[in-house]
PDB file of C-alpha atoms in Angstrom:
ATOM      1  CA  MET A  26      46.934  65.452 225.853  1.00  0.00           C
ATOM      2  CA  ALA A  27      44.153  64.884 223.382  1.00  0.00           C
ATOM      3  CA  SER A  28      45.133  68.044 221.581  1.00  0.00           C
ATOM      4  CA  ALA A  29      48.744  66.887 221.399  1.00  0.00           C
ATOM      5  CA  LEU A  30      47.571  63.606 219.906  1.00  0.00           C
ATOM      6  CA  LYS A  31      45.392  65.473 217.485  1.00  0.00           C
ATOM      7  CA  ALA A  32      48.288  67.745 216.493  1.00  0.00           C
ATOM      8  CA  ALA A  33      50.522  64.726 215.985  1.00  0.00           C
ATOM      9  CA  ALA A  34      47.875  63.014 213.874  1.00  0.00           C
ATOM     10  CA  LEU A  35      47.453  66.169 211.805  1.00  0.00           C
ATOM     11  CA  ARG A  36      51.191  66.326 211.320  1.00  0.00           C
ATOM     12  CA  HIS A  37      51.122  62.769 210.102  1.00  0.00           C
ATOM     13  CA  ILE A  38      48.431  63.548 207.590  1.00  0.00           C
ATOM     14  CA  ARG A  39      50.056  66.705 206.385  1.00  0.00           C
ATOM     15  CA  VAL A  40      53.638  65.563 205.989  1.00  0.00           C
ATOM     16  CA  PRO A  41      53.384  64.031 202.484  1.00  0.00           C
ATOM     17  CA  VAL A  42      52.042  67.300 201.111  1.00  0.00           C
ATOM     18  CA  SER A  43      54.375  69.815 202.707  1.00  0.00           C
ATOM     19  CA  PRO A  44      58.070  68.969 202.631  1.00  0.00           C
ATOM     20  CA  THR A  45      59.057  71.612 205.176  1.00  0.00           C
ATOM     21  CA  LEU A  46      57.548  69.974 208.246  1.00  0.00           C
ATOM     22  CA  PRO A  47      60.036  68.124 210.443  1.00  0.00           C
ATOM     23  CA  LEU A  48      59.980  64.387 209.953  1.00  0.00           C
ATOM     24  CA  ASN A  49      61.770  63.368 213.124  1.00  0.00           C
ATOM     25  CA  GLY A  50      58.676  62.273 215.003  1.00  0.00           C
ATOM     26  CA  SER A  51      56.824  60.661 212.163  1.00  0.00           C
ATOM     27  CA  ARG A  52      59.686  59.159 210.241  1.00  0.00           C
ATOM     28  CA  LEU A  53      58.949  55.643 211.411  1.00  0.00           C
ATOM     29  CA  ASN A  54      55.332  55.692 210.298  1.00  0.00           C
ATOM     30  CA  LEU A  55      55.604  57.393 206.993  1.00  0.00           C
ATOM     31  CA  CYS A  56      58.823  56.066 205.548  1.00  0.00           C
ATOM     32  CA  GLY A  57      56.857  54.439 202.795  1.00  0.00           C
ATOM     33  CA  THR A  58      54.962  57.500 201.678  1.00  0.00           C
ATOM     34  CA  VAL A  59      57.530  60.242 202.085  1.00  0.00           C
ATOM     35  CA  ARG A  60      60.758  59.813 200.196  1.00  0.00           C
ATOM     36  CA  SER A  61      63.323  62.122 201.693  1.00  0.00           C
ATOM     37  CA  MET A  62      67.032  61.536 201.984  1.00  0.00           C
ATOM     38  CA  SER A  63      67.706  64.276 204.525  1.00  0.00           C
ATOM     39  CA  SER A  64      66.408  64.610 208.029  1.00  0.00           C
ATOM     40  CA  HIS A  65      66.455  68.368 208.247  1.00  0.00           C
ATOM     41  CA  GLY A  66      63.484  68.993 206.033  1.00  0.00           C
ATOM     42  CA  ASP A  67      65.325  70.315 203.016  1.00  0.00           C
ATOM     43  CA  ASP A  68      64.227  68.064 200.224  1.00  0.00           C
ATOM     44  CA  HIS A  69      66.835  68.840 197.647  1.00  0.00           C
ATOM     45  CA  LEU A  70      70.371  70.039 197.276  1.00  0.00           C
ATOM     46  CA  THR A  71      70.958  73.617 196.320  1.00  0.00           C
ATOM     47  CA  LYS A  72      72.673  74.358 193.043  1.00  0.00           C
ATOM     48  CA  GLU A  73      75.670  75.857 194.851  1.00  0.00           C
ATOM     49  CA  GLU A  74      76.101  72.725 196.923  1.00  0.00           C
ATOM     50  CA  VAL A  75      76.002  70.565 193.824  1.00  0.00           C
ATOM     51  CA  ILE A  76      78.495  72.819 192.025  1.00  0.00           C
ATOM     52  CA  ASP A  77      80.858  72.873 194.993  1.00  0.00           C
ATOM     53  CA  ARG A  78      80.828  69.142 195.480  1.00  0.00           C
ATOM     54  CA  VAL A  79      81.242  68.404 191.781  1.00  0.00           C
ATOM     55  CA  ILE A  80      84.204  70.800 191.615  1.00  0.00           C
ATOM     56  CA  ASP A  81      85.737  69.128 194.668  1.00  0.00           C
ATOM     57  CA  VAL A  82      85.418  65.711 193.105  1.00  0.00           C
ATOM     58  CA  LEU A  83      87.022  66.983 189.922  1.00  0.00           C
ATOM     59  CA  LYS A  84      89.874  68.645 191.759  1.00  0.00           C
ATOM     60  CA  SER A  85      90.666  65.544 193.762  1.00  0.00           C
ATOM     61  CA  PHE A  86      91.130  63.598 190.556  1.00  0.00           C
ATOM     62  CA  PRO A  87      94.916  63.173 190.146  1.00  0.00           C
ATOM     63  CA  LYS A  88      94.971  63.787 186.411  1.00  0.00           C
ATOM     64  CA  VAL A  89      93.072  67.025 186.618  1.00  0.00           C
ATOM     65  CA  ASP A  90      94.852  70.340 186.862  1.00  0.00           C
ATOM     66  CA  SER A  91      92.915  71.964 189.688  1.00  0.00           C
ATOM     67  CA  THR A  92      93.593  75.487 188.459  1.00  0.00           C
ATOM     68  CA  LYS A  93      91.635  74.841 185.298  1.00  0.00           C
ATOM     69  CA  VAL A  94      88.514  73.528 186.942  1.00  0.00           C
ATOM     70  CA  THR A  95      85.465  75.728 186.484  1.00  0.00           C
ATOM     71  CA  PRO A  96      81.771  74.852 186.454  1.00  0.00           C
ATOM     72  CA  GLU A  97      81.741  74.982 182.646  1.00  0.00           C
ATOM     73  CA  VAL A  98      84.861  73.001 181.956  1.00  0.00           C
ATOM     74  CA  HIS A  99      84.725  70.244 179.356  1.00  0.00           C
ATOM     75  CA  PHE A 100      86.473  67.018 180.334  1.00  0.00           C
ATOM     76  CA  HIS A 101      87.925  66.253 176.940  1.00  0.00           C
ATOM     77  CA  LYS A 102      88.455  69.657 175.396  1.00  0.00           C
ATOM     78  CA  ASP A 103      89.576  71.700 178.389  1.00  0.00           C
ATOM     79  CA  LEU A 104      91.049  69.179 180.791  1.00  0.00           C
ATOM     80  CA  GLY A 105      92.478  66.819 178.199  1.00  0.00           C
ATOM     81  CA  LEU A 106      90.871  63.732 179.712  1.00  0.00           C
ATOM     82  CA  ASP A 107      89.976  60.693 177.638  1.00  0.00           C
ATOM     83  CA  SER A 108      86.858  58.564 177.775  1.00  0.00           C
ATOM     84  CA  LEU A 109      88.265  56.222 180.447  1.00  0.00           C
ATOM     85  CA  ASP A 110      88.891  59.224 182.688  1.00  0.00           C
ATOM     86  CA  THR A 111      85.380  60.456 182.013  1.00  0.00           C
ATOM     87  CA  VAL A 112      83.936  57.120 183.128  1.00  0.00           C
ATOM     88  CA  GLU A 113      86.067  57.288 186.264  1.00  0.00           C
ATOM     89  CA  ILE A 114      84.867  60.788 187.038  1.00  0.00           C
ATOM     90  CA  VAL A 115      81.226  59.833 186.531  1.00  0.00           C
ATOM     91  CA  MET A 116      81.732  56.881 188.913  1.00  0.00           C
ATOM     92  CA  ALA A 117      83.303  59.203 191.472  1.00  0.00           C
ATOM     93  CA  LEU A 118      80.318  61.539 191.145  1.00  0.00           C
ATOM     94  CA  GLU A 119      77.971  58.588 191.612  1.00  0.00           C
ATOM     95  CA  GLU A 120      79.728  57.754 194.850  1.00  0.00           C
ATOM     96  CA  GLU A 121      79.776  61.335 196.055  1.00  0.00           C
ATOM     97  CA  PHE A 122      76.058  61.882 195.520  1.00  0.00           C
ATOM     98  CA  LYS A 123      74.962  58.316 196.218  1.00  0.00           C
ATOM     99  CA  LEU A 124      73.335  57.962 192.827  1.00  0.00           C
ATOM    100  CA  GLU A 125      73.056  55.239 190.253  1.00  0.00           C
ATOM    101  CA  ILE A 126      73.482  56.868 186.885  1.00  0.00           C
ATOM    102  CA  PRO A 127      72.336  54.567 184.049  1.00  0.00           C
ATOM    103  CA  ASP A 128      74.886  53.930 181.335  1.00  0.00           C
ATOM    104  CA  LYS A 129      73.003  55.780 178.630  1.00  0.00           C
ATOM    105  CA  GLU A 130      72.913  58.949 180.695  1.00  0.00           C
ATOM    106  CA  ALA A 131      76.465  58.537 181.880  1.00  0.00           C
ATOM    107  CA  ASP A 132      77.741  58.405 178.316  1.00  0.00           C
ATOM    108  CA  LYS A 133      76.277  61.827 177.651  1.00  0.00           C
ATOM    109  CA  ILE A 134      78.022  63.482 180.583  1.00  0.00           C
ATOM    110  CA  ASP A 135      81.241  64.828 179.195  1.00  0.00           C
ATOM    111  CA  SER A 136      81.454  68.250 180.745  1.00  0.00           C
ATOM    112  CA  CYS A 137      81.182  69.724 184.201  1.00  0.00           C
ATOM    113  CA  SER A 138      78.028  71.688 183.397  1.00  0.00           C
ATOM    114  CA  LEU A 139      76.223  68.584 182.140  1.00  0.00           C
ATOM    115  CA  ALA A 140      77.194  66.731 185.302  1.00  0.00           C
ATOM    116  CA  ILE A 141      75.908  69.555 187.497  1.00  0.00           C
ATOM    117  CA  GLU A 142      72.664  69.713 185.504  1.00  0.00           C
ATOM    118  CA  TYR A 143      72.070  65.990 185.748  1.00  0.00           C
ATOM    119  CA  ILE A 144      72.810  65.772 189.451  1.00  0.00           C
ATOM    120  CA  TYR A 145      70.764  68.839 190.273  1.00  0.00           C
ATOM    121  CA  ASN A 146      67.768  67.463 188.393  1.00  0.00           C
ATOM    122  CA  HIS A 147      68.072  64.030 189.928  1.00  0.00           C
ATOM    123  CA  PRO A 148      65.505  63.602 192.707  1.00  0.00           C
ATOM    124  CA  MET A 149      67.624  61.174 194.688  1.00  0.00           C
ATOM    125  CA  ALA A 150      70.821  63.199 194.866  1.00  0.00           C
ATOM    126  CA  GLY A 151      72.174  63.057 198.414  1.00  0.00           C
TER     127      GLY A 151
ATOM    128  CA  MET B  25      89.581  28.184 159.524  1.00  0.00           C
ATOM    129  CA  THR B  26      89.625  30.938 162.120  1.00  0.00           C
ATOM    130  CA  SER B  27      86.373  32.819 162.492  1.00  0.00           C
ATOM    131  CA  ALA B  28      87.075  36.495 162.804  1.00  0.00           C
ATOM    132  CA  VAL B  29      85.390  37.921 165.873  1.00  0.00           C
ATOM    133  CA  PRO B  30      84.718  41.597 165.291  1.00  0.00           C
ATOM    134  CA  PRO B  31      86.688  43.783 167.683  1.00  0.00           C
ATOM    135  CA  PRO B  32      84.565  45.481 170.332  1.00  0.00           C
ATOM    136  CA  VAL B  33      83.341  48.981 169.674  1.00  0.00           C
ATOM    137  CA  ARG B  34      84.247  51.874 171.913  1.00  0.00           C
ATOM    138  CA  SER B  35      80.917  51.819 173.731  1.00  0.00           C
ATOM    139  CA  GLU B  36      81.290  48.123 174.576  1.00  0.00           C
ATOM    140  CA  VAL B  37      84.729  48.714 176.021  1.00  0.00           C
ATOM    141  CA  LEU B  38      83.473  51.610 178.124  1.00  0.00           C
ATOM    142  CA  LEU B  39      80.532  49.496 179.245  1.00  0.00           C
ATOM    143  CA  LEU B  40      82.903  46.749 180.363  1.00  0.00           C
ATOM    144  CA  PHE B  41      85.020  49.314 182.181  1.00  0.00           C
ATOM    145  CA  ARG B  42      82.006  50.724 183.964  1.00  0.00           C
ATOM    146  CA  SER B  43      80.684  47.257 184.868  1.00  0.00           C
ATOM    147  CA  LEU B  44      84.030  46.313 186.367  1.00  0.00           C
ATOM    148  CA  LEU B  45      84.146  49.508 188.411  1.00  0.00           C
ATOM    149  CA  ARG B  46      80.565  49.033 189.589  1.00  0.00           C
ATOM    150  CA  THR B  47      81.246  45.449 190.585  1.00  0.00           C
ATOM    151  CA  SER B  48      84.389  46.423 192.448  1.00  0.00           C
ATOM    152  CA  ARG B  49      82.342  48.895 194.501  1.00  0.00           C
ATOM    153  CA  GLU B  50      80.266  46.053 195.909  1.00  0.00           C
ATOM    154  CA  PHE B  51      83.119  44.403 197.735  1.00  0.00           C
ATOM    155  CA  ALA B  52      82.824  44.649 201.477  1.00  0.00           C
ATOM    156  CA  ASP B  53      86.555  44.559 202.062  1.00  0.00           C
ATOM    157  CA  TYR B  54      88.269  47.923 201.554  1.00  0.00           C
ATOM    158  CA  ASN B  55      91.500  46.369 200.285  1.00  0.00           C
ATOM    159  CA  ILE B  56      89.895  44.208 197.644  1.00  0.00           C
ATOM    160  CA  ARG B  57      87.633  47.028 196.567  1.00  0.00           C
ATOM    161  CA  GLU B  58      90.496  49.430 196.053  1.00  0.00           C
ATOM    162  CA  TYR B  59      92.659  46.814 194.374  1.00  0.00           C
ATOM    163  CA  THR B  60      89.982  45.865 191.858  1.00  0.00           C
ATOM    164  CA  LYS B  61      89.371  49.493 191.032  1.00  0.00           C
ATOM    165  CA  ARG B  62      93.085  50.219 190.615  1.00  0.00           C
ATOM    166  CA  ARG B  63      93.681  47.107 188.578  1.00  0.00           C
ATOM    167  CA  THR B  64      90.856  47.788 186.122  1.00  0.00           C
ATOM    168  CA  ILE B  65      91.972  51.371 185.628  1.00  0.00           C
ATOM    169  CA  ASP B  66      95.584  50.334 185.119  1.00  0.00           C
ATOM    170  CA  ALA B  67      94.727  47.472 182.778  1.00  0.00           C
ATOM    171  CA  PHE B  68      92.414  49.519 180.588  1.00  0.00           C
ATOM    172  CA  ARG B  69      94.891  52.349 180.450  1.00  0.00           C
ATOM    173  CA  GLN B  70      97.687  49.982 179.532  1.00  0.00           C
ATOM    174  CA  ASN B  71      95.686  48.414 176.706  1.00  0.00           C
ATOM    175  CA  ARG B  72      94.376  51.724 175.484  1.00  0.00           C
ATOM    176  CA  ASP B  73      96.467  51.955 172.333  1.00  0.00           C
ATOM    177  CA  LEU B  74      96.229  48.426 171.020  1.00  0.00           C
ATOM    178  CA  SER B  75      95.945  48.446 167.253  1.00  0.00           C
ATOM    179  CA  ASP B  76      96.015  44.747 166.361  1.00  0.00           C
ATOM    180  CA  PRO B  77      92.358  43.587 166.242  1.00  0.00           C
ATOM    181  CA  SER B  78      93.070  40.092 167.552  1.00  0.00           C
ATOM    182  CA  ALA B  79      94.898  41.584 170.540  1.00  0.00           C
ATOM    183  CA  VAL B  80      91.933  43.852 171.156  1.00  0.00           C
ATOM    184  CA  VAL B  81      89.539  40.890 171.052  1.00  0.00           C
ATOM    185  CA  ALA B  82      91.784  38.913 173.403  1.00  0.00           C
ATOM    186  CA  ALA B  83      91.999  41.769 175.884  1.00  0.00           C
ATOM    187  CA  PHE B  84      88.250  42.329 175.748  1.00  0.00           C
ATOM    188  CA  SER B  85      87.406  38.689 176.395  1.00  0.00           C
ATOM    189  CA  ASP B  86      89.974  38.648 179.184  1.00  0.00           C
ATOM    190  CA  GLY B  87      88.228  41.631 180.718  1.00  0.00           C
ATOM    191  CA  LYS B  88      84.859  39.930 180.448  1.00  0.00           C
ATOM    192  CA  SER B  89      86.087  36.784 182.191  1.00  0.00           C
ATOM    193  CA  GLN B  90      87.607  38.954 184.920  1.00  0.00           C
ATOM    194  CA  LEU B  91      84.239  40.633 185.320  1.00  0.00           C
ATOM    195  CA  GLU B  92      82.634  37.226 185.895  1.00  0.00           C
ATOM    196  CA  VAL B  93      85.317  36.366 188.422  1.00  0.00           C
ATOM    197  CA  ALA B  94      84.747  39.635 190.249  1.00  0.00           C
ATOM    198  CA  ARG B  95      80.982  39.124 190.338  1.00  0.00           C
ATOM    199  CA  ARG B  96      81.358  35.646 191.809  1.00  0.00           C
ATOM    200  CA  GLN B  97      83.897  36.848 194.330  1.00  0.00           C
ATOM    201  CA  VAL B  98      81.633  39.655 195.502  1.00  0.00           C
ATOM    202  CA  ILE B  99      79.074  37.031 196.503  1.00  0.00           C
ATOM    203  CA  VAL B 100      81.607  34.713 198.096  1.00  0.00           C
ATOM    204  CA  HIS B 101      83.324  37.480 200.017  1.00  0.00           C
ATOM    205  CA  SER B 102      80.070  38.846 201.290  1.00  0.00           C
ATOM    206  CA  LEU B 103      79.506  35.522 203.029  1.00  0.00           C
ATOM    207  CA  TYR B 104      82.689  36.054 205.014  1.00  0.00           C
ATOM    208  CA  ALA B 105      82.749  39.812 205.267  1.00  0.00           C
ATOM    209  CA  PRO B 106      85.258  41.262 207.681  1.00  0.00           C
ATOM    210  CA  LYS B 107      83.654  42.224 210.951  1.00  0.00           C
ATOM    211  CA  VAL B 108      85.966  45.135 211.575  1.00  0.00           C
ATOM    212  CA  LYS B 109      86.152  47.980 209.134  1.00  0.00           C
ATOM    213  CA  SER B 110      89.517  48.998 207.788  1.00  0.00           C
ATOM    214  CA  VAL B 111      91.067  52.098 209.309  1.00  0.00           C
ATOM    215  CA  MET B 112      90.879  53.804 205.943  1.00  0.00           C
ATOM    216  CA  GLU B 113      87.110  53.671 206.045  1.00  0.00           C
ATOM    217  CA  ILE B 114      86.758  55.577 209.277  1.00  0.00           C
ATOM    218  CA  LYS B 115      85.486  59.021 208.455  1.00  0.00           C
ATOM    219  CA  HIS B 116      87.376  61.812 210.143  1.00  0.00           C
TER     220      HIS B 116
END
């Protein structure tokens, strides 16, 4: 039993350094030090996941022609959307990934690739 | 003598649009949330092609007062939030 306690204590100490250890047992104690949105140890979304979800959000937008949607598509030039639509899409992406994108950054996102880049590089993307 | 208020620039209009959408997201009630979102989108789209500057200023100030209304209502509604979630919010 002492060894189990010792192992648990070691796990507690090690968790902030190594993101691959399971957090299920120690989540209550270390919530303040370890910032992780997922419970299965994977700290960050993969690029494919981000791309897929962004494409899904775009396709579910009523004004968008879903056949034209690719990861490099430009909202204004390729999809013919105006700035109001772009704001709507950025809001939908915020909801999908549970992010808060500041206005200055959101103004710069006007193509699918920029959106994917921003979300992928955002540490809090969920 | 009427003082000419300069019409809002594009970025201000988009900022107002985004603020309204953000505020509408904070409503606890599904119906009000969706209505506010729909209404802002429809209103901004309807007023998209205004050319008369005074009309633009009037629409912009109208939007700003609506934003204040929405912000107050978010607080008031949160005091009396519905206890049961709408069926549309149940994830399948």
